[in-house]
């Protein structure tokens, strides 16, 4: 067993599965189109506009300032399930594959990974809460605009990777031509570790901060999945390898496994919330205090 003091253990037998193992990737998304097809998507207009605003406004200074503000975790105090219920009617404007409420997407991801990894309950809960940081849109948490909540993330403070969705709009970001931020390493050093980089601000990094301060006993791999699950240039395109340390490389295996369930479980077929709620509430009770700061 791989153990961390005061944290859950991950069985050595729970090896992240290869792309070919068990999980069957659907041929098309909920709209009958290819997954992550940003050009020609039925949602292209709303998705592209949100990314345009994201790429223009997510400067290094904006990220640093906003992260410092939200790291105070002084906006609200509530349970994990209370936060989940805030997403009951929230639809992500950056998602070309689904226009269903986020509570459904989170449950679909969790139920899919639960089927393939029945013994790894930490992974079920991680899938359930992976997008929970999207509560940033809610008035309780400051009503942030969607470009500061959703979408693929990127690393700020160094050159943008060209695999980033709608890369063209990054040329309108003030950091694009700033010599302090537009080189390969920028403000970072090789092998510094992803823990030490700044991501564009949104639900991923926010939930990571909430997790760190909550006293959760979820294993470190859960925090890694939550913070980097939207960093597609990393886990789908192999970018930013030069910033990673050995721990990052080990955790990346779990992130790449999780990513399949996050992306390909999206469906118009709803999960019965009340039916599965007791199971997930039992996991929340196991891994979290009753109330946590947001």
XYZ file of N, CA and C in Angstrom, residues 29-223:
585
model
N -20.496 12.830 -29.194
C -20.950 13.459 -27.966
C -22.476 13.539 -27.920
N -22.988 14.299 -26.962
C -24.444 14.380 -26.764
C -25.169 15.005 -27.948
N -24.424 15.696 -28.828
C -25.035 16.350 -29.997
C -24.775 15.580 -31.287
N -24.194 14.368 -31.173
C -23.900 13.572 -32.355
C -22.665 14.049 -33.096
N -21.807 14.841 -32.426
C -20.585 15.361 -33.044
C -19.364 14.773 -32.343
N -18.192 15.001 -32.904
C -16.960 14.535 -32.278
C -16.725 15.269 -30.967
N -16.102 14.604 -30.004
C -15.791 15.243 -28.737
C -14.725 16.323 -28.923
N -14.876 17.396 -28.172
C -13.945 18.530 -28.194
C -13.730 19.065 -29.613
N -14.801 19.097 -30.386
C -14.758 19.687 -31.725
C -15.195 21.142 -31.599
N -14.231 22.030 -31.486
C -14.555 23.430 -31.206
C -14.978 24.197 -32.445
N -14.595 23.721 -33.608
C -15.015 24.351 -34.854
C -16.197 23.563 -35.425
N -17.301 24.246 -35.635
C -18.472 23.584 -36.179
C -19.387 22.972 -35.140
N -19.048 23.148 -33.867
C -19.898 22.644 -32.793
C -21.215 23.412 -32.768
N -22.284 22.753 -32.344
C -23.572 23.441 -32.231
C -23.506 24.539 -31.166
N -22.496 24.479 -30.321
C -22.337 25.473 -29.256
C -21.170 26.418 -29.539
N -20.659 26.432 -30.767
C -19.422 27.152 -31.059
C -19.469 28.628 -30.677
N -20.538 29.317 -30.969
C -20.608 30.751 -30.730
C -20.414 31.094 -29.260
N -21.171 30.439 -28.389
C -21.091 30.738 -26.962
C -19.768 30.251 -26.376
N -19.289 29.091 -26.856
C -18.035 28.537 -26.358
C -16.853 29.405 -26.769
N -16.792 29.774 -28.029
C -15.673 30.568 -28.529
C -15.616 31.937 -27.868
N -16.756 32.568 -27.663
C -16.763 33.883 -27.031
C -16.242 33.809 -25.604
N -16.600 32.759 -24.887
C -16.136 32.605 -23.509
C -14.622 32.407 -23.469
N -14.107 31.609 -24.411
C -12.658 31.416 -24.478
C -11.932 32.695 -24.902
N -12.542 33.462 -25.772
C -11.926 34.734 -26.186
C -11.718 35.636 -24.969
N -12.752 35.759 -24.143
C -12.653 36.579 -22.937
C -11.647 35.994 -21.949
N -11.651 34.673 -21.844
C -10.710 33.985 -20.954
C -9.268 34.291 -21.355
N -8.968 34.114 -22.626
C -7.587 34.255 -23.082
C -7.088 35.701 -23.017
N -7.968 36.637 -23.223
C -7.569 38.048 -23.174
C -7.344 38.520 -21.744
N -8.170 38.061 -20.827
C -8.176 38.600 -19.463
C -7.332 37.846 -18.442
N -6.958 36.601 -18.751
C -6.232 35.798 -17.770
C -4.734 36.110 -17.830
N -4.376 37.270 -17.313
C -2.974 37.662 -17.241
C -2.336 37.108 -15.966
N -1.039 37.121 -15.919
C -0.313 36.669 -14.723
C -0.738 37.481 -13.506
N -0.845 38.802 -13.672
C -1.227 39.658 -12.548
C -2.656 39.390 -12.095
N -3.575 39.191 -13.053
C -4.964 38.885 -12.693
C -5.035 37.583 -11.896
N -4.330 36.566 -12.373
C -4.360 35.265 -11.710
C -3.804 35.368 -10.293
N -2.670 36.006 -10.168
C -2.028 36.117 -8.848
C -2.928 36.869 -7.870
N -3.515 37.963 -8.314
C -4.384 38.777 -7.457
C -5.656 38.021 -7.060
N -6.278 37.359 -8.031
C -7.529 36.653 -7.767
C -7.295 35.430 -6.886
N -6.205 34.725 -7.145
C -5.890 33.545 -6.327
C -5.642 33.938 -4.873
N -4.933 35.014 -4.663
C -4.671 35.476 -3.301
C -5.964 35.829 -2.577
N -6.902 36.430 -3.294
C -8.188 36.792 -2.697
C -8.984 35.549 -2.316
N -9.080 34.584 -3.229
C -9.902 33.400 -2.961
C -9.219 32.401 -2.041
N -7.907 32.488 -1.904
C -7.189 31.614 -0.981
C -7.538 31.915 0.480
N -8.147 33.063 0.726
C -8.581 33.416 2.092
C -9.715 32.507 2.558
N -10.475 31.958 1.601
C -11.584 31.054 1.903
C -12.521 31.650 2.957
N -12.935 32.864 2.707
C -13.790 33.586 3.662
C -15.148 33.960 3.072
N -15.536 33.273 1.998
C -16.798 33.605 1.323
C -17.996 32.873 1.920
N -17.774 31.612 2.331
C -18.901 30.808 2.826
C -18.372 29.619 3.622
N -19.270 28.993 4.353
C -18.980 27.738 5.049
C -20.155 26.802 4.793
N -19.884 25.673 4.176
C -20.944 24.727 3.843
C -20.355 23.350 3.616
N -21.222 22.362 3.551
C -20.782 20.992 3.301
C -20.516 20.778 1.812
N -19.863 19.680 1.496
C -19.617 19.325 0.103
C -20.937 19.166 -0.650
N -21.898 18.458 -0.056
C -23.152 18.244 -0.772
C -23.939 19.546 -0.952
N -23.880 20.432 0.015
C -24.545 21.733 -0.145
C -23.955 22.491 -1.328
N -22.647 22.400 -1.500
C -21.994 23.050 -2.643
C -22.418 22.391 -3.952
N -22.510 21.064 -3.958
C -22.944 20.343 -5.159
C -24.317 20.825 -5.603
N -25.210 21.027 -4.662
C -26.570 21.446 -4.997
C -26.623 22.841 -5.619
N -25.593 23.651 -5.393
C -25.540 24.978 -6.020
C -25.354 24.877 -7.528
N -24.903 23.716 -7.995
C -24.649 23.509 -9.426
C -25.803 22.802 -10.126
N -26.944 22.758 -9.455
C -28.094 22.018 -9.971
C -28.613 22.550 -11.308
N -28.415 23.840 -11.569
C -28.898 24.390 -12.845
C -27.822 25.184 -13.583
N -26.563 24.936 -13.229
C -25.458 25.674 -13.851
C -24.934 24.926 -15.078
N -24.876 25.625 -16.229
C -24.382 25.039 -17.476
C -23.075 25.737 -17.877
N -22.057 24.960 -18.169
C -20.722 25.458 -18.523
C -20.721 25.988 -19.956
N -20.426 27.270 -20.125
C -20.432 27.895 -21.452
C -19.210 27.550 -22.295
N -18.227 26.856 -21.716
C -17.031 26.519 -22.486
C -17.031 25.074 -22.974
N -18.102 24.346 -22.699
C -18.149 22.926 -23.038
C -18.870 22.705 -24.366
N -18.158 22.221 -25.386
C -18.815 21.970 -26.681
C -19.588 20.654 -26.718
N -19.439 19.842 -25.658
C -19.986 18.484 -25.679
C -21.262 18.296 -24.869
N -21.631 19.275 -24.062
C -22.780 19.071 -23.186
C -23.368 20.407 -22.751
N -24.714 20.438 -22.658
C -25.378 21.636 -22.141
C -26.323 21.262 -21.004
N -25.927 20.249 -20.252
C -26.697 19.798 -19.098
C -26.135 20.427 -17.822
N -26.931 20.468 -16.748
C -26.436 21.029 -15.475
C -25.194 20.293 -14.980
N -24.304 21.023 -14.325
C -23.043 20.452 -13.877
C -23.208 19.317 -12.875
N -24.258 19.356 -12.086
C -24.464 18.273 -11.129
C -24.590 16.938 -11.866
N -25.186 16.955 -13.067
C -25.308 15.745 -13.852
C -23.962 15.294 -14.402
N -23.175 16.234 -14.902
C -21.856 15.876 -15.421
C -20.994 15.261 -14.322
N -21.015 15.839 -13.135
C -20.188 15.330 -12.042
C -20.627 13.920 -11.642
N -21.924 13.692 -11.564
C -22.434 12.369 -11.214
C -22.167 11.348 -12.329
N -22.287 11.779 -13.580
C -21.992 10.879 -14.696
C -20.533 10.433 -14.665
N -19.624 11.356 -14.391
C -18.198 11.024 -14.295
C -17.954 10.043 -13.155
N -18.558 10.343 -12.013
C -18.358 9.507 -10.827
C -18.911 8.106 -11.017
N -20.105 7.993 -11.593
C -20.718 6.688 -11.790
C -19.947 5.858 -12.816
N -19.398 6.507 -13.832
C -18.623 5.786 -14.847
C -17.335 5.224 -14.268
N -16.641 6.026 -13.475
C -15.366 5.562 -12.909
C -15.605 4.569 -11.774
N -16.734 4.709 -11.102
C -17.117 3.752 -10.048
C -17.306 2.354 -10.632
N -17.826 2.283 -11.831
C -18.062 1.000 -12.490
C -16.756 0.271 -12.781
N -15.727 1.006 -13.235
C -14.467 0.391 -13.622
C -13.475 0.240 -12.473
N -13.635 1.060 -11.425
C -12.754 0.999 -10.251
C -13.600 0.859 -8.985
N -14.326 -0.241 -8.833
C -15.280 -0.372 -7.727
C -14.668 -0.296 -6.332
N -13.401 -0.640 -6.197
C -12.774 -0.653 -4.867
C -12.115 0.668 -4.482
N -11.983 1.578 -5.437
C -11.273 2.835 -5.179
C -12.282 3.952 -4.914
N -12.860 3.952 -3.720
C -13.909 4.943 -3.444
C -13.383 6.373 -3.439
N -12.084 6.560 -3.166
C -11.502 7.900 -3.224
C -11.600 8.475 -4.638
N -11.514 7.580 -5.625
C -11.581 7.996 -7.021
C -13.016 8.354 -7.413
N -13.980 7.650 -6.843
C -15.389 7.972 -7.080
C -15.688 9.376 -6.573
N -15.223 9.664 -5.365
C -15.484 10.975 -4.772
C -14.723 12.073 -5.504
N -13.511 11.780 -5.920
C -12.733 12.753 -6.686
C -13.465 13.133 -7.967
N -14.017 12.131 -8.646
C -14.780 12.400 -9.866
C -16.017 13.248 -9.554
N -16.670 12.947 -8.458
C -17.864 13.702 -8.087
C -17.560 15.180 -7.873
N -16.434 15.484 -7.228
C -16.151 16.874 -6.841
C -15.178 17.579 -7.782
N -14.785 16.930 -8.878
C -13.721 17.512 -9.702
C -14.085 18.885 -10.266
N -15.370 19.111 -10.537
C -15.809 20.404 -11.072
C -16.528 21.260 -10.034
N -16.422 20.881 -8.778
C -17.183 21.577 -7.745
C -16.748 23.030 -7.558
N -15.531 23.347 -7.983
C -15.063 24.729 -7.906
C -15.864 25.689 -8.759
N -16.729 25.159 -9.616
C -17.566 26.022 -10.451
C -18.612 26.783 -9.646
N -18.669 26.504 -8.354
C -19.532 27.317 -7.487
C -19.069 28.773 -7.472
N -17.907 29.042 -8.028
C -17.420 30.426 -8.140
C -18.424 31.327 -8.861
N -19.272 30.727 -9.698
C -20.262 31.525 -10.429
C -21.361 32.026 -9.508
N -21.560 31.347 -8.371
C -22.707 31.614 -7.497
C -22.509 32.886 -6.691
N -23.604 33.547 -6.361
C -23.540 34.797 -5.596
C -22.867 34.602 -4.238
N -22.958 33.417 -3.663
C -22.305 33.149 -2.380
C -20.789 33.248 -2.477
N -20.272 32.999 -3.675
C -18.817 32.969 -3.868
C -18.307 34.113 -4.716
N -19.153 35.094 -5.023
C -18.672 36.265 -5.730
C -19.171 36.456 -7.138
N -19.976 35.533 -7.640
C -20.577 35.661 -8.979
C -19.544 35.963 -10.066
N -18.465 35.198 -10.104
C -17.443 35.433 -11.127
C -17.999 35.119 -12.516
N -17.531 35.841 -13.539
C -17.973 35.544 -14.916
C -17.444 34.189 -15.346
N -18.090 33.596 -16.341
C -17.706 32.240 -16.733
C -16.265 32.140 -17.224
N -15.719 33.195 -17.808
C -14.339 33.114 -18.271
C -13.342 33.023 -17.107
N -13.794 33.329 -15.891
C -12.945 33.208 -14.703
C -13.336 31.997 -13.863
N -14.119 31.098 -14.450
C -14.586 29.903 -13.738
C -14.299 28.636 -14.542
N -14.599 28.663 -15.835
C -14.628 27.454 -16.653
C -13.536 27.406 -17.715
N -13.544 26.315 -18.472
C -12.669 26.187 -19.628
C -11.365 25.471 -19.343
N -10.686 25.081 -20.426
C -9.353 24.508 -20.295
C -8.450 25.519 -19.608
N -7.563 25.031 -18.763
C -6.616 25.929 -18.114
C -5.295 25.951 -18.876
N -4.472 26.915 -18.532
C -3.131 27.041 -19.108
C -2.229 27.603 -18.018
N -0.943 27.461 -18.222
C 0.001 28.005 -17.247
C 0.339 29.434 -17.640
N 0.202 30.347 -16.691
C 0.573 31.742 -16.929
C 1.975 31.974 -16.369
N 2.661 32.984 -16.903
C 4.006 33.274 -16.436
C 5.090 32.680 -17.306
N 4.688 31.969 -18.376
C 5.642 31.445 -19.358
C 4.939 31.385 -20.702
N 5.653 31.007 -21.743
C 5.076 30.998 -23.088
C 3.870 30.070 -23.172
N 2.859 30.505 -23.907
C 1.657 29.698 -24.085
C 1.947 28.547 -25.053
N 1.436 27.378 -24.736
C 1.605 26.240 -25.628
C 0.623 26.364 -26.791
N 1.079 26.074 -27.988
C 0.245 26.280 -29.169
C -0.908 25.281 -29.300
N -0.944 24.269 -28.439
C -2.058 23.326 -28.471
C -3.287 23.856 -27.729
N -3.154 24.994 -27.073
C -4.255 25.564 -26.298
C -5.431 25.894 -27.222
N -6.626 25.529 -26.798
C -7.845 25.793 -27.563
C -7.983 27.293 -27.830
N -8.309 27.651 -29.076
C -8.453 29.057 -29.486
C -7.204 29.880 -29.145
N -6.066 29.304 -29.458
C -4.771 29.940 -29.189
C -4.702 31.360 -29.747
N -5.367 31.613 -30.870
C -5.265 32.911 -31.549
C -5.636 34.074 -30.634
N -6.557 33.857 -29.701
C -6.985 34.946 -28.833
C -5.957 35.295 -27.762
N -5.023 34.387 -27.511
C -3.975 34.680 -26.536
C -3.054 35.795 -27.019
N -3.039 36.036 -28.312
C -2.211 37.107 -28.849
C -2.714 38.480 -28.425
N -3.955 38.523 -27.914
C -4.517 39.772 -27.410
C -4.307 39.940 -25.908
N -3.707 38.936 -25.276
C -3.387 39.016 -23.852
C -2.114 39.845 -23.675
N -2.092 40.812 -22.769
C -0.896 41.651 -22.564
C 0.374 40.857 -22.284
N 0.242 39.674 -21.703
C 1.417 38.871 -21.375
C 2.074 38.252 -22.610
N 1.344 38.195 -23.717
C 1.846 37.521 -24.912
C 3.147 38.152 -25.405
N 3.227 39.463 -25.317
C 4.420 40.180 -25.783
C 5.310 40.678 -24.651
N 5.040 40.231 -23.436
C 5.845 40.642 -22.286
C 7.033 39.700 -22.146
N 8.262 40.199 -22.299
C 9.441 39.327 -22.248
C 9.633 38.614 -20.916
N 8.987 39.107 -19.874
C 9.088 38.428 -18.580
C 8.288 37.134 -18.555
N 7.288 37.043 -19.454
C 6.358 35.917 -19.410
C 6.279 35.097 -20.697
N 6.955 35.491 -21.758
C 6.727 34.819 -23.039
C 7.862 33.912 -23.511
N 8.766 33.547 -22.594
C 9.800 32.572 -22.931
C 9.383 31.192 -22.442
N 10.098 30.177 -22.849
C 9.746 28.801 -22.487
C 9.571 28.627 -20.987
N 10.499 29.129 -20.194
C 10.425 28.982 -18.741
C 9.772 30.176 -18.053
N 9.868 31.354 -18.663
C 9.272 32.533 -18.053
C 9.780 32.767 -16.642
N 8.870 32.811 -15.678
C 9.251 33.081 -14.282
C 9.605 31.802 -13.527
N 9.614 30.650 -14.218
C 9.832 29.372 -13.547
C 11.219 28.803 -13.846
N 11.555 27.707 -13.196
C 12.816 27.013 -13.458
C 12.513 25.580 -13.861
N 13.388 24.987 -14.623
C 13.152 23.631 -15.116
C 13.015 22.649 -13.956
N 11.977 21.812 -14.015
C 11.752 20.816 -12.974
C 11.254 21.369 -11.662
N 10.733 22.594 -11.678
C 10.309 23.245 -10.434
C 9.115 22.563 -9.783
N 8.359 21.794 -10.555
C 7.174 21.122 -10.028
C 5.921 21.933 -10.296
N 4.856 21.270 -10.700
C 3.624 21.978 -11.047
C 2.983 22.672 -9.858
N 3.275 22.197 -8.657
C 2.776 22.853 -7.453
C 3.207 24.311 -7.398
N 4.322 24.628 -8.050
C 4.905 25.970 -7.976
C 4.588 26.858 -9.173
N 3.671 26.424 -10.032
C 3.290 27.259 -11.166
C 1.896 27.829 -10.941
N 1.589 28.902 -11.649
C 0.259 29.503 -11.595
C -0.538 29.090 -12.826
N -1.749 28.631 -12.597
C -2.661 28.290 -13.686
C -3.627 29.437 -13.907
N -4.160 29.542 -15.111
C -5.238 30.499 -15.333
C -6.307 30.226 -14.277
N -6.896 31.303 -13.750
C -7.783 31.154 -12.612
C -9.123 30.547 -13.006
N -9.577 29.609 -12.182
C -10.871 29.009 -12.429
C -11.215 27.960 -11.398
N -12.154 27.096 -11.752
C -12.696 26.141 -10.783
C -11.680 25.108 -10.321
N -10.730 24.755 -11.174
C -9.760 23.720 -10.820
C -8.882 24.150 -9.643
N -8.222 25.281 -9.814
C -7.300 25.752 -8.788
C -8.053 26.171 -7.524
N -9.243 26.713 -7.700
C -10.033 27.099 -6.537
C -10.395 25.875 -5.691
N -10.881 24.810 -6.335
C -11.242 23.612 -5.581
C -10.018 22.978 -4.947
N -8.880 23.098 -5.595
C -7.626 22.612 -5.027
C -7.306 23.345 -3.730
N -7.497 24.653 -3.719
C -7.254 25.436 -2.504
C -8.231 25.054 -1.395
N -9.483 24.862 -1.767
C -10.503 24.436 -0.797
C -10.108 23.089 -0.206
N -9.691 22.182 -1.068
C -9.300 20.839 -0.649
C -8.136 20.889 0.341
N -7.109 21.659 0.013
C -5.917 21.741 0.858
C -6.241 22.214 2.269
N -7.184 23.156 2.376
C -7.511 23.740 3.677
C -8.592 22.978 4.435
N -9.208 21.995 3.785
C -10.401 21.352 4.346
C -10.108 20.287 5.392
N -8.901 19.766 5.394
C -8.602 18.645 6.268
C -9.038 17.318 5.680
N -9.298 17.273 4.382
C -9.708 16.025 3.723
C -8.634 14.955 3.865
N -9.078 13.710 3.876
C -8.137 12.592 3.914
C -8.008 11.913 2.551
N -8.496 12.565 1.499
C -8.281 12.045 0.155
C -6.777 11.996 -0.142
N -6.305 11.039 -0.929
C -4.873 10.927 -1.220
C -4.388 12.058 -2.133
N -3.071 12.280 -2.171
C -2.512 13.352 -3.005
C -2.914 13.277 -4.471
N -3.114 12.072 -4.986
C -3.511 11.933 -6.391
C -4.831 12.634 -6.663
N -5.719 12.684 -5.665
C -7.013 13.353 -5.830
C -6.818 14.848 -6.026
N -5.948 15.448 -5.227
C -5.668 16.882 -5.363
C -5.047 17.184 -6.718
